[in-house]
Tab-separated table of C-alpha atoms and ligand atoms in Angstrom:
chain	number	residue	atom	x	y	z
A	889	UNK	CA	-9.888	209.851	-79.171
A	890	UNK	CA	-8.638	206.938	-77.340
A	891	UNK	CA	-8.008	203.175	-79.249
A	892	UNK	CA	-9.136	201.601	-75.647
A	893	UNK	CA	-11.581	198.881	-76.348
A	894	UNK	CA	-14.649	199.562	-75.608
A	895	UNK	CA	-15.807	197.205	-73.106
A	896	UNK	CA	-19.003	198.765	-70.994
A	897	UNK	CA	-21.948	201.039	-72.294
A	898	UNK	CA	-24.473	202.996	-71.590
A	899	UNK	CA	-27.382	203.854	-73.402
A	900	UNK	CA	-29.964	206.483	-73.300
A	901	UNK	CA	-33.215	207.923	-74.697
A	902	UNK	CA	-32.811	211.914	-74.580
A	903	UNK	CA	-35.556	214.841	-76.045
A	904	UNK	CA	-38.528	214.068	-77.436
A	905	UNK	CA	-40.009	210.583	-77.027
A	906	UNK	CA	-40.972	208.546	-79.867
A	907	UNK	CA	-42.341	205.513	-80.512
A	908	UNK	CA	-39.507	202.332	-81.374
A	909	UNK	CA	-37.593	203.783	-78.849
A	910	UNK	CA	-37.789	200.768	-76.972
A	911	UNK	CA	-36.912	198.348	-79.452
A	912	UNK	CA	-33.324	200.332	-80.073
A	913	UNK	CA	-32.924	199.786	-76.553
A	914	UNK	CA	-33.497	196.176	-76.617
A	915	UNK	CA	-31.364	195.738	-79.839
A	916	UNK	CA	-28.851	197.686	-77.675
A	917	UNK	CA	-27.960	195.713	-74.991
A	918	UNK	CA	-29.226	192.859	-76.443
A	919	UNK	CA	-26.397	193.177	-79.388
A	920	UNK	CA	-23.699	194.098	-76.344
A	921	UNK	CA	-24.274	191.303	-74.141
A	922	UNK	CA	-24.117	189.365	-77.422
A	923	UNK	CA	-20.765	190.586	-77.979
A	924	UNK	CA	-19.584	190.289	-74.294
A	925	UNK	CA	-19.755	194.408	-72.949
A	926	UNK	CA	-21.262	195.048	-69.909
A	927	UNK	CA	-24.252	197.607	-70.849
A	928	UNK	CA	-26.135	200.198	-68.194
A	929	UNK	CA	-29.311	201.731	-69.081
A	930	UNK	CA	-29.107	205.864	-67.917
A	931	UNK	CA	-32.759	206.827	-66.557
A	932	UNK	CA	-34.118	209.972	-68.054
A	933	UNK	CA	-31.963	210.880	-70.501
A	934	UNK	CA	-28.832	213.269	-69.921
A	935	UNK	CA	-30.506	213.783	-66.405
A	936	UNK	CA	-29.841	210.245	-65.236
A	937	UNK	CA	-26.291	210.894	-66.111
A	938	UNK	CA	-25.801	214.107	-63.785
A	939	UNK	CA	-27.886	212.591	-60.932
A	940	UNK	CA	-26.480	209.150	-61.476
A	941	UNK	CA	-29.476	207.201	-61.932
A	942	UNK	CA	-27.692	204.500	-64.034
A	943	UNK	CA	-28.154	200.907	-63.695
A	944	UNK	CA	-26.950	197.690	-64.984
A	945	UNK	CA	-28.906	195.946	-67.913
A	946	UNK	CA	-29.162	192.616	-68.841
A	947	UNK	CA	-31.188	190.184	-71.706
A	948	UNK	CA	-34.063	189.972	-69.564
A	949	UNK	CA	-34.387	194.071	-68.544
A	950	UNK	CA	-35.382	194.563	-72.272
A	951	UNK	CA	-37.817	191.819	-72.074
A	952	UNK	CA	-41.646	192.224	-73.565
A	953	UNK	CA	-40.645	195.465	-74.635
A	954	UNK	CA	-40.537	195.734	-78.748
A	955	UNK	CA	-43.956	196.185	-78.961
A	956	UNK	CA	-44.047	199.341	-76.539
A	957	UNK	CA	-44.190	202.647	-77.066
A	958	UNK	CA	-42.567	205.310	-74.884
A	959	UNK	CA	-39.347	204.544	-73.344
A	960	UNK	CA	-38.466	201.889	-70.546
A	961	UNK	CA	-35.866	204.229	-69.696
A	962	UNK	CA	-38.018	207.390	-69.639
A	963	UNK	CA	-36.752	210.404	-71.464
A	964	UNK	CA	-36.087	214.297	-70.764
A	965	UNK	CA	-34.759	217.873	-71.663
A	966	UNK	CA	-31.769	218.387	-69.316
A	967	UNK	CA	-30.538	222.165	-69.058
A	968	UNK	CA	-27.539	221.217	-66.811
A	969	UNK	CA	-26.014	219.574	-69.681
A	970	UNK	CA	-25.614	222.518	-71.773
A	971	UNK	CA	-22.839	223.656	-68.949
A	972	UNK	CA	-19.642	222.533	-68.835
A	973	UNK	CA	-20.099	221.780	-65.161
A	974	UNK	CA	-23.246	219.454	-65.804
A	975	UNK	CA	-21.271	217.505	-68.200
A	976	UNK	CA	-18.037	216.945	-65.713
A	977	UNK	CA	-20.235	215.371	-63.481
A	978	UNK	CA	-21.761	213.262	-65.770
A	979	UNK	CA	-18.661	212.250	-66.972
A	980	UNK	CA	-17.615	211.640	-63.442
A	981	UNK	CA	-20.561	208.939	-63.317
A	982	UNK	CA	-19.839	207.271	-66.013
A	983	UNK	CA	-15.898	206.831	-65.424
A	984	UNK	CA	-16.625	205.440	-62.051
A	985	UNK	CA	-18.059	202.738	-63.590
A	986	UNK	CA	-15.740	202.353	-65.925
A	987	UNK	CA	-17.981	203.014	-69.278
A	988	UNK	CA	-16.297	203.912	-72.306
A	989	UNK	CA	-19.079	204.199	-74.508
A	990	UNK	CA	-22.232	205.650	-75.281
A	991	UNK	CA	-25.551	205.081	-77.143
A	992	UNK	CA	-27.674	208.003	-77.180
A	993	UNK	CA	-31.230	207.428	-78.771
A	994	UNK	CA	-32.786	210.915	-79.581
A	995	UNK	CA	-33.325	213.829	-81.896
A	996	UNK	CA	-30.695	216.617	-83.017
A	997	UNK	CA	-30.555	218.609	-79.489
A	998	UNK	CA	-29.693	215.554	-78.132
A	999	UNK	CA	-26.369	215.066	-80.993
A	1000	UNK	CA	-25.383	218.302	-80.121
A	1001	UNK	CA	-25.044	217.170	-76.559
A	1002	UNK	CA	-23.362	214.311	-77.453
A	1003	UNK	CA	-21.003	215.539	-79.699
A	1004	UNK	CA	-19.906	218.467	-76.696
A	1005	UNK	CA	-19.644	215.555	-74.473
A	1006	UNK	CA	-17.100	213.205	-76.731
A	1007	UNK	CA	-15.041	216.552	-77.612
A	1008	UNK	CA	-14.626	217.245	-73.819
A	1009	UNK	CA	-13.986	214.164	-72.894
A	1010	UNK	CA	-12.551	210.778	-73.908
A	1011	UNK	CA	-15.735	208.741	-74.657
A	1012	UNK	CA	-16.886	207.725	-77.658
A	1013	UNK	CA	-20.661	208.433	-78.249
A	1014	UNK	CA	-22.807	206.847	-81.777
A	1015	UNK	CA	-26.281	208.809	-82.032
A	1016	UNK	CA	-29.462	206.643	-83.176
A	1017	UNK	CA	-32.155	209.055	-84.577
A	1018	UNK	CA	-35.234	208.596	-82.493
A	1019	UNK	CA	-37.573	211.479	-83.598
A	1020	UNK	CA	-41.386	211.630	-84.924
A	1021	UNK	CA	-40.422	214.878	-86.674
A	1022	UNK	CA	-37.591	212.974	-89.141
A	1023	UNK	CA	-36.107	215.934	-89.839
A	1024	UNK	CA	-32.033	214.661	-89.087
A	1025	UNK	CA	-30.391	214.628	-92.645
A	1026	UNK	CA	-27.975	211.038	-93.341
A	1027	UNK	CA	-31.182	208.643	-92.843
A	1028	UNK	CA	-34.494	208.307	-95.026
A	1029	UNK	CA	-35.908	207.172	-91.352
A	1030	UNK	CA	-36.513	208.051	-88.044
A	1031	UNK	CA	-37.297	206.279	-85.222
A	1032	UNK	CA	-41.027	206.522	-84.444
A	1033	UNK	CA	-42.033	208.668	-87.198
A	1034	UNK	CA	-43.555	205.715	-89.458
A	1035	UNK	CA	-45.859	205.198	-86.235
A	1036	UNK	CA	-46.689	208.883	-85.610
A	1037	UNK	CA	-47.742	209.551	-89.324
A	1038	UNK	CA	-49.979	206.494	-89.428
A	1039	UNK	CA	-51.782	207.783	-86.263
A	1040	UNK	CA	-52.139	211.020	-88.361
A	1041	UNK	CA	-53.784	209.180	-90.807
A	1042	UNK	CA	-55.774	207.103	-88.860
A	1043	UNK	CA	-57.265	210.186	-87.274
A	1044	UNK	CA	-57.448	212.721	-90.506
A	1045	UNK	CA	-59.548	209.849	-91.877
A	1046	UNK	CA	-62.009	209.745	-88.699
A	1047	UNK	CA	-61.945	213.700	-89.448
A	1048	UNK	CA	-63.052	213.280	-93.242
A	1049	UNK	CA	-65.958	210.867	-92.444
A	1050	UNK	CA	-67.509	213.574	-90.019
A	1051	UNK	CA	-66.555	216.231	-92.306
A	1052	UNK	CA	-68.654	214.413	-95.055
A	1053	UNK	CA	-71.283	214.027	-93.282
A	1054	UNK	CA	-71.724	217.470	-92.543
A	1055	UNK	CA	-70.013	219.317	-95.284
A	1056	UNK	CA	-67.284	220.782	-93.538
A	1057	UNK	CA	-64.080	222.096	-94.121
A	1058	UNK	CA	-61.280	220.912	-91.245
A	1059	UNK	CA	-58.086	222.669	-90.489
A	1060	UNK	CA	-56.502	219.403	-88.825
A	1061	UNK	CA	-53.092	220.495	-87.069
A	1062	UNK	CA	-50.290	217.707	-86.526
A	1063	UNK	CA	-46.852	218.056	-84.821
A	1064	UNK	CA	-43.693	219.603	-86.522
A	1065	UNK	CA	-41.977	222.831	-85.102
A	1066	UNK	CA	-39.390	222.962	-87.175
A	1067	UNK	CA	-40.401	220.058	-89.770
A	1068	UNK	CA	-43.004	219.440	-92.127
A	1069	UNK	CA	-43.208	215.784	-92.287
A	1070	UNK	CA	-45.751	214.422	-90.375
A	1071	UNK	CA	-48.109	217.266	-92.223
A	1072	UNK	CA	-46.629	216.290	-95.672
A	1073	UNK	CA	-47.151	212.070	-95.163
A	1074	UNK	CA	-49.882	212.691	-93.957
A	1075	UNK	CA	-51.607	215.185	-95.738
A	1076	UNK	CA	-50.808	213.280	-99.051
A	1077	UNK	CA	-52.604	210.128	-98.009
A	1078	UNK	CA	-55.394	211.558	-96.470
A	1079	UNK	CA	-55.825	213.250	-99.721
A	1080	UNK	CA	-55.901	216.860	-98.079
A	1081	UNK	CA	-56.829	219.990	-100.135
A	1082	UNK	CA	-53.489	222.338	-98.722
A	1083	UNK	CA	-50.844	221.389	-96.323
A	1084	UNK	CA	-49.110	223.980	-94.710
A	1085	UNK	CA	-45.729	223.094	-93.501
A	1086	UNK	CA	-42.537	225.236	-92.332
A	1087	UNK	CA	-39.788	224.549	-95.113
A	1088	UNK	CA	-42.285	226.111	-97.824
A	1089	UNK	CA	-44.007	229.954	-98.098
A	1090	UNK	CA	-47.530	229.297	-97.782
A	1091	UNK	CA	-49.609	231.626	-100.276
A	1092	UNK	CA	-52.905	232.178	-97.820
A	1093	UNK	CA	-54.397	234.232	-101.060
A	1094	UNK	CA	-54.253	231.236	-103.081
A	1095	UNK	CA	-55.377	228.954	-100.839
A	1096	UNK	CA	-58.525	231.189	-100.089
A	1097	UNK	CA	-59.424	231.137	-103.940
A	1098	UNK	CA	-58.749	227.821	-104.554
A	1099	UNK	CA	-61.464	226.784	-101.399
A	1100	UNK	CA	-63.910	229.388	-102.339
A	1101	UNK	CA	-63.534	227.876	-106.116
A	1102	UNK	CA	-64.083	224.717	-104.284
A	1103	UNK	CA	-67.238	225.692	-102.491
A	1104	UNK	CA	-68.797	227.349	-105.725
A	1105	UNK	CA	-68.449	223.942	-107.323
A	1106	UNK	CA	-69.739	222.373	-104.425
A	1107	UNK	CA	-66.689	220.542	-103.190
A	1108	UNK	CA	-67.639	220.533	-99.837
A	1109	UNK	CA	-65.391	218.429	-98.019
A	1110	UNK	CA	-62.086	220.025	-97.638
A	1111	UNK	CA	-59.435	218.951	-95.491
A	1112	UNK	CA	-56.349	221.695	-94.675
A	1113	UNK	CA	-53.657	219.691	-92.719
A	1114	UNK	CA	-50.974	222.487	-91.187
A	1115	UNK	CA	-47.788	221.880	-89.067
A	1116	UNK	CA	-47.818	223.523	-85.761
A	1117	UNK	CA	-44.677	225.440	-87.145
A	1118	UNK	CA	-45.793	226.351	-90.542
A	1119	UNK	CA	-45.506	230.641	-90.631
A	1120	UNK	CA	-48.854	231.479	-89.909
A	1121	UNK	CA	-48.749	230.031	-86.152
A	1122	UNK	CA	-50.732	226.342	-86.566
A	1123	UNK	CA	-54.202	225.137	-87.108
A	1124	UNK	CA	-56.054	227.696	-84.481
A	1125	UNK	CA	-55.052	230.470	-86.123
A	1126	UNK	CA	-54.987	229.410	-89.669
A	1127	UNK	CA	-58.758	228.215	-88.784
A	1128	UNK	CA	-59.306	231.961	-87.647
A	1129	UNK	CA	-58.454	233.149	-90.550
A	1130	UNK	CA	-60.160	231.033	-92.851
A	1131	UNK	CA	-63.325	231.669	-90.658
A	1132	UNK	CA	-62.802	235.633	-91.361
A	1133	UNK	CA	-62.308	234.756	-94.751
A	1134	UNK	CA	-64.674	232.294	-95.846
A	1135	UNK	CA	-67.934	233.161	-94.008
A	1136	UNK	CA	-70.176	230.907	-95.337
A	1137	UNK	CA	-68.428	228.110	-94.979
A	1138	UNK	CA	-68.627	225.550	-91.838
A	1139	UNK	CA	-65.051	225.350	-90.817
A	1140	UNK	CA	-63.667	223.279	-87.757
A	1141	UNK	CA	-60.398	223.171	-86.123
A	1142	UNK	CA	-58.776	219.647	-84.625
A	1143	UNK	CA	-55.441	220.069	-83.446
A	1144	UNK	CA	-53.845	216.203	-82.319
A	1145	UNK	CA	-51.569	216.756	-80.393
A	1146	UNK	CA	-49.581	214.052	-78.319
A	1147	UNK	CA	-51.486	211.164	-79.410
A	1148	UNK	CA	-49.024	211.268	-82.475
A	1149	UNK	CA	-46.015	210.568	-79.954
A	1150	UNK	CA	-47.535	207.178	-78.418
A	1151	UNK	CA	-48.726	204.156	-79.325
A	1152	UNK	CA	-47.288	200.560	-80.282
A	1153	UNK	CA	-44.504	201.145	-82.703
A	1154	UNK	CA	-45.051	200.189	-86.517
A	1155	UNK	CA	-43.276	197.111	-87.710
A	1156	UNK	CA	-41.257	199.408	-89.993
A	1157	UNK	CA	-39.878	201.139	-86.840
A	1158	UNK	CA	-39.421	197.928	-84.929
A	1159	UNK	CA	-37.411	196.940	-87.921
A	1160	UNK	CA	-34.942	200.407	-88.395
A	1161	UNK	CA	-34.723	200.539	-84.596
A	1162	UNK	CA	-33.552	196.897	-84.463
A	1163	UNK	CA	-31.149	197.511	-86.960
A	1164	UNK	CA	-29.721	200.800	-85.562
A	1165	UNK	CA	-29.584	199.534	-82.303
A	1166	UNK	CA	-27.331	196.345	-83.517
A	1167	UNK	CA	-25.073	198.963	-85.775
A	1168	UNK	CA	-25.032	201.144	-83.039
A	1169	UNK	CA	-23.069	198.525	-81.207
A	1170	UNK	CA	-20.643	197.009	-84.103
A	1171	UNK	CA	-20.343	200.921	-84.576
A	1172	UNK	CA	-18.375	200.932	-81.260
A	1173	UNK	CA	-16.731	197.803	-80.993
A	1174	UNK	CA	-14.753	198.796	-84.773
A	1175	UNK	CA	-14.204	202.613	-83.446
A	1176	UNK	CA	-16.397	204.163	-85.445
A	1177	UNK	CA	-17.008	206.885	-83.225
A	1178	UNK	CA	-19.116	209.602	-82.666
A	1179	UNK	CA	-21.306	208.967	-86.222
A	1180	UNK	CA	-24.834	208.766	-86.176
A	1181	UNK	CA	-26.551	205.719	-87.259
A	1182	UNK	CA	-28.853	205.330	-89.971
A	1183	UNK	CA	-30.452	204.228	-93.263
A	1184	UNK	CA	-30.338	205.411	-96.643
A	1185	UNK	CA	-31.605	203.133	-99.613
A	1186	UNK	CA	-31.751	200.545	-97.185
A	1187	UNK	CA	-28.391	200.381	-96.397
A	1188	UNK	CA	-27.143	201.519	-92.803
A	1189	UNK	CA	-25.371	204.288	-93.350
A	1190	UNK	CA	-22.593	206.236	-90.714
A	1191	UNK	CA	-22.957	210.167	-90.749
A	1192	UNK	CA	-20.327	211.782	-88.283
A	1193	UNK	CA	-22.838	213.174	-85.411
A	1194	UNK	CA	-21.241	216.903	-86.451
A	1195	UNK	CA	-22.837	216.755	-90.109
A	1196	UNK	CA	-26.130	214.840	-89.043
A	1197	UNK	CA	-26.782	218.443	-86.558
A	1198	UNK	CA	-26.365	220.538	-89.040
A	1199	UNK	CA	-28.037	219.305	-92.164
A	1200	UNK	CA	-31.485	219.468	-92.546
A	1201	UNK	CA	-33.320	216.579	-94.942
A	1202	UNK	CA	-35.104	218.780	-97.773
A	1203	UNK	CA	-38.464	218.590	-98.644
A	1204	UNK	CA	-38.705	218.155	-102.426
A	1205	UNK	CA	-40.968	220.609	-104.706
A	1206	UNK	CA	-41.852	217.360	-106.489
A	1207	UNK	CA	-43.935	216.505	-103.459
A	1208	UNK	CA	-45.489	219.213	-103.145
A	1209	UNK	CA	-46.330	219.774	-106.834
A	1210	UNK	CA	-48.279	216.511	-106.148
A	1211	UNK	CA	-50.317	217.755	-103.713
A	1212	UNK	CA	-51.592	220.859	-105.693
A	1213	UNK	CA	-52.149	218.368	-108.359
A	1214	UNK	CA	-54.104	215.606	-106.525
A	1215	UNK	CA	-55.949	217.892	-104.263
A	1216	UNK	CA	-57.886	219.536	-107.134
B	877	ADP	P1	-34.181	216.325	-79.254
B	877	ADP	O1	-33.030	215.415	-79.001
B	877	ADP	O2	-35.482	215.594	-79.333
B	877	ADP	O3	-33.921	217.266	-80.418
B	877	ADP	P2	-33.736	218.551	-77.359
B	877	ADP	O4	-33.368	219.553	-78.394
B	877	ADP	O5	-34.664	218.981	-76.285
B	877	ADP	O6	-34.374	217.213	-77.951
B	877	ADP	O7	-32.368	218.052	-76.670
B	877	ADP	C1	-32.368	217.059	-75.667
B	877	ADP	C2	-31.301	217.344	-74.645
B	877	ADP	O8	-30.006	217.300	-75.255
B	877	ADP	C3	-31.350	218.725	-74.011
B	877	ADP	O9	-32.309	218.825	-72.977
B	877	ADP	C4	-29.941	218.842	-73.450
B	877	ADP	O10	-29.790	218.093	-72.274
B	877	ADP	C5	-29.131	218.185	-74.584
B	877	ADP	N1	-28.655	219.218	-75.516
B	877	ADP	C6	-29.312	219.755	-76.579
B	877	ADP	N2	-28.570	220.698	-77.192
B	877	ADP	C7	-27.400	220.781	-76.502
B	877	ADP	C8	-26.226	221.577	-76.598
B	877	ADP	N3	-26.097	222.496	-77.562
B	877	ADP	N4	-25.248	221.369	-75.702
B	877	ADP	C9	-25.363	220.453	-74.726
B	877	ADP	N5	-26.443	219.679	-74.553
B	877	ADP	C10	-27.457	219.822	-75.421
């Protein structure tokens, strides 16, 4: 890696959008043009970069903004960057401008890109984790999940009030692929009976017993909150088989969907977003390249991007102990 000073960066919002992703922005440039670089903002994430939508940004371009969700500079999957020629041109747009650094705001598809891209070429990149599903190990946050697990909750809780009222049981589905987080937060504080997530074996059995237990001692109101990747396929078919299961019962699915990636960020994300995006910076102008920004016992903490891709944040039996225990 080259000791050229950085002088001129770009910075981008790449994968899945979530909500603070704005404010990193902001503290981006904001933090650059504090320090004297010239900063560009690349349109649509690794897209922008291949098609060279990438424009110059200044104090008054991140304007009005902290308090927005989505992203100012939209976001995207890209499949031309996972080929070498995709990246060459992208590299080709940035070098004609003369930038020689990179902020990439995003989950861990969009690390591995940006880890390809530094190895290949001679640009330094820092990742900021911007992800609802927090699952990027070397940070107790992520951008924009603080804001998509209190929409959770805000919702779960409009679900128990109905399901009171008529004795229900709800399967209530939230988002997570690959992580169990959102379902987990929010499944504790909603004070759900089961919550079904991907890191842990679910035992369906179990859970059957326990809610026909439930029912005999007229517990009516049971809440199941399930991860869309949890093993048994999400809340529509975990709600079929608790309907084949439980017969008498009166069981409704709600699956949430994309209202969990929207909304005005949380002042907690404002807050780790700010800070990331100002680290981000300093991160560049010392050379400490191609880490990942982030927070651990509230301390920013550097993770080279190559560890932060491959290691997972675990999900602690003790939490889920406490569910069993609280639920019954
Ligand atoms: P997220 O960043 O939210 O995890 P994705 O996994 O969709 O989202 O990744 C975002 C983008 O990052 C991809 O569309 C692609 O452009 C780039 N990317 C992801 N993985 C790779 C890879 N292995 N090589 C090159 N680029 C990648």
């Amino acid at each position: 890696m080259s000791a050229k000073k950085v002088n001129k960066i770009a910075v981008l919002t790449s994968g899945g959008d979530a909500p603070g992703m704005n404010a990193a922005i902001r503290a981006v440039v904001r933090t650059s043009i504090y320090h004297g670089l010239e900063v560009f903002g690349v349109a649509r994430g690794y897209s922008g970069m291949i098609d060279d939508d990438i424009v110059p940004m200044d104090s008054k371009s991140v304007g009005n903004i902290i308090q927005r969700g989505g992203t100012i500079l939209k976001t995207a999957r890209c499949m031309e960057f996972f080929e070498p020629a995709g990246r060459k041109i992208a590299y080709e747009n940035l070098s004609k401008r003369g930038i020689n650094g990179i902020v990439v705001i995003g989950g861990d598809g969009s690390f591995k890109g940006a880890q390809k891209f530094s190895n290949e070429f001679d640009i330094p990149c820092i990742g900021i984790p911007g992800t609802i599903d927090k699952d990027i190990a070397g940070s107790d946050f992520t951008i924009g999940f603080d804001t998509a697990v209190n929409t959770a909750v805000e919702a779960i809780d409009k679900i128990r009030d109905t399901a009171d009222a008529h004795d229900r049981l709800f399967v209530v589905e939230v988002m997570g692929r690959d992580a169990g987080y959102i379902a987990l937060h929010s499944g504790i504080a909603t004070g759900a009976e089961n919550i079904l997530i991907p890191e842990s074996k679910t035992d369906m059995e179990a859970m059957i017993a326990s809610l026909t237990e439930k029912g005999k001692r007229k517990k009516l109101v049971n809440l199941v909150v399930v991860a869309e990747g949890d093993e048994y396929g999400g809340g529509n078919k975990v709600g079929a088989i608790l309907k084949e299961r439980l017969p008498d019962a009166d069981i409704r699915v709600c699956i949430l969907g994309h209202i969990q990636r929207g909304g005005s960020p949380s002042c907690l994300d404002r807050l780790i977003a700010s800070r990331m995006g100002y680290h981000a910076v300093e991160c560049l102008i010392n050379g400490d390249f191609n880490v990942m920004v982030g927070i651990e016992d509230n301390k920013m903490k550097l993770t080279p991007l190559d560890l932060a891709i491959k290691a997972k944040q675990n999900i602690s039996e003790e939490w889920l102990k406490i569910v069993k225990i609280l639920a019954s």
